[in-house]
XYZ file of C-alpha atoms in Angstrom:
169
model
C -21.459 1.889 7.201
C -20.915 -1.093 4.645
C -17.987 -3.273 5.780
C -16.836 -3.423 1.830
C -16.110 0.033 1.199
C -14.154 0.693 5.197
C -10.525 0.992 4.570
C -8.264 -1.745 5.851
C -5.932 -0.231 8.365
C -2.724 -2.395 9.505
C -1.065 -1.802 12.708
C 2.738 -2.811 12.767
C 3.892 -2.474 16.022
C 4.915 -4.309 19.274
C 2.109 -3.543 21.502
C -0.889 -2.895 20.086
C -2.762 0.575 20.138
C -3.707 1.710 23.604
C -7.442 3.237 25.152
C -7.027 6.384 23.702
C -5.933 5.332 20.201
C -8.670 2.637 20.405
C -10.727 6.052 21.370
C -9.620 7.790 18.460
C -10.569 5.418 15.727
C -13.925 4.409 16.870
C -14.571 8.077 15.928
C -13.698 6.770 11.868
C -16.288 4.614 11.101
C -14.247 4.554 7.584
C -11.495 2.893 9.001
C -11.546 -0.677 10.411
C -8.210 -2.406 11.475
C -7.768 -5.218 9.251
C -4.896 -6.822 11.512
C -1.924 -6.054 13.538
C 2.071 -7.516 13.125
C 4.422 -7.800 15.772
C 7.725 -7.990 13.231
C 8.810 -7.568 10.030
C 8.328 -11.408 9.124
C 4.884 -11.021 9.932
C 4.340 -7.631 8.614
C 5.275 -9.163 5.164
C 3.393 -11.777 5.144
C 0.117 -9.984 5.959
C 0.780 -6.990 3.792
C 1.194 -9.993 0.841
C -2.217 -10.743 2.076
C -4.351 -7.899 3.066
C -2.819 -5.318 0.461
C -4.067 -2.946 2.897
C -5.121 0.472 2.293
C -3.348 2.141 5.776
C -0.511 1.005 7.518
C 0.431 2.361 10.668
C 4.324 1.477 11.197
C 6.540 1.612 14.425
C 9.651 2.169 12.878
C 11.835 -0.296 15.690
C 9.969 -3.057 14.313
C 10.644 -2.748 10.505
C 13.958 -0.709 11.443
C 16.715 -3.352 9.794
C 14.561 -4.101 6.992
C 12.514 -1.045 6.911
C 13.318 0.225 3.893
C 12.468 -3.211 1.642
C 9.284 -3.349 3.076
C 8.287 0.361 2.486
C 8.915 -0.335 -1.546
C 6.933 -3.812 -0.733
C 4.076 -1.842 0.652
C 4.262 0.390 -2.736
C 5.047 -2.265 -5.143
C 1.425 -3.874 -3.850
C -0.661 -0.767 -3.506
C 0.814 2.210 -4.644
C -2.015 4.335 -3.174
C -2.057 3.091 0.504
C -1.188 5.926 2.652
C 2.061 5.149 5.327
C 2.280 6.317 8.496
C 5.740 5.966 10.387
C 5.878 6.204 14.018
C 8.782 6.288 15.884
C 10.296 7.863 19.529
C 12.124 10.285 17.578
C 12.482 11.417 13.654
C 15.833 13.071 12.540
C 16.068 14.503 9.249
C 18.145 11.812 7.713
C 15.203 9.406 8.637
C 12.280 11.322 6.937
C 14.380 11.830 3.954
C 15.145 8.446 3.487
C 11.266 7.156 4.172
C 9.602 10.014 2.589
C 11.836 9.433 -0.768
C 10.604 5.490 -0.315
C 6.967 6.915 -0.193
C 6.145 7.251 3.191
C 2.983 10.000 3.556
C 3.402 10.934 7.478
C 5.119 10.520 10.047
C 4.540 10.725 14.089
C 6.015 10.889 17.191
C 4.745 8.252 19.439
C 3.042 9.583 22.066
C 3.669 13.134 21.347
C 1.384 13.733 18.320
C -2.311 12.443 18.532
C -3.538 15.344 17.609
C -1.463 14.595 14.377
C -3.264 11.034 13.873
C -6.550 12.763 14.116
C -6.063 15.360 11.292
C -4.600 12.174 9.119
C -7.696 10.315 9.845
C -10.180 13.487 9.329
C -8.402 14.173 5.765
C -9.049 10.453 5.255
C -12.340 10.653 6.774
C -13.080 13.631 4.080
C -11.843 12.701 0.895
C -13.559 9.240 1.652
C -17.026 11.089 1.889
C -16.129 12.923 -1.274
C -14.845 10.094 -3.140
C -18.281 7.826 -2.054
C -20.654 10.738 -2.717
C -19.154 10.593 -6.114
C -19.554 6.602 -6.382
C -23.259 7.275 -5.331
C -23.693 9.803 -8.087
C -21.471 7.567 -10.473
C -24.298 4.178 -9.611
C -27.181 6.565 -9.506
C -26.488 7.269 -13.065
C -25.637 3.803 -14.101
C -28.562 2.469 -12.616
C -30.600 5.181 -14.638
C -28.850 4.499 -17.463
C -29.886 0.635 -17.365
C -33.281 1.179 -16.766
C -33.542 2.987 -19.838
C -31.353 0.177 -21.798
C -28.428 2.098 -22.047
C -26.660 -0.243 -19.850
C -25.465 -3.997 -19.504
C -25.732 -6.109 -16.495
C -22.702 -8.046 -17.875
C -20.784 -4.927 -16.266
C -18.555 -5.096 -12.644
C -17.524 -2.663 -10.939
C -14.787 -3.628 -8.585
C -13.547 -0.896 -6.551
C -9.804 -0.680 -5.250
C -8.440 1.950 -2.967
C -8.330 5.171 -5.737
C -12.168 4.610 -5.827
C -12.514 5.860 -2.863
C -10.064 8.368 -2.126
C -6.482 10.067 -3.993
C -3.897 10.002 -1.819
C -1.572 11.490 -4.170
C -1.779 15.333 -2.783
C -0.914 13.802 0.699
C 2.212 14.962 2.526
């Protein structure tokens, strides 16, 4: 797959992802981890940078200043999809993050199975969202070699080219 259109997946957590997460991605050839953050400070600073389109957070690293960096994360790329993990959720907890616009949320070690459906439903609107791109240039390109179209046009893609999060829970 072409590197430009994987999606940029950041890992915020202490210890970075073990065998069988490792396992588990390398089965989403859509998905490439852009870069991992061992604390808030950090987290910032690449988010600033990367703007990217996942983020995979451990809640005990973002936990005092969790919620500023949640409306961060939104304020830069409303689209990218959130994914709090944590030992344990209560309900106070998911209200709070869900209202700030976090999409899921896991239990560490407790719901893989849970990753993999968020990565298949990323994994499918991704493939629906670039067979529509390829349809979308197909006809452009048709369209210029009749002289219907300029070469002075750019398409630069962002995240909603490829997929819309916005029917994500």
């Amino acid at each position: 797959m072409n590197n430009t259109h994987k999606l940029k997946l950041l890992i915020i957590d202490a210890n970075r992802p073990d065998a069988t997460f490792q396992s588990l991605l390398k089965k989403y050839d859509h998905i490439s981890i852009a870069g991992y953050a061992k604390c808030s400070d950090e987290a910032r600073m690449i988010i600033d940078i990367l703007q990217p389109d996942l983020i995979m957070i451990d809640i005990a690293i973002i936990d005092s200043h969790g919620p500023e960096m949640i409306v961060r994360i939104k304020e830069l790329n409303p689209k990218a999809l959130v994914i709090l993990r944590s030992e344990e959720l209560n309900a106070a907890t998911v209200s709070l993050y869900k209202h700030l616009g976090v999409d899921h949320f896991v239990i560490k070690n407790q719901n893989l199975g849970k990753l993999r459906n968020i990565f298949e439903e990323v994994k499918n609107k991704f493939a629906t969202k670039n067979a529509q791109l390829y349809i979308k240039d197909s006809n452009e390109i048709n369209a210029f070699a009749v002289g219907t179209g300029s070469d002075d046009e750019h398409d630069d893609h962002d995240i909603t080219d490829y997929f819309d999060l916005s029917g994500i829970s």
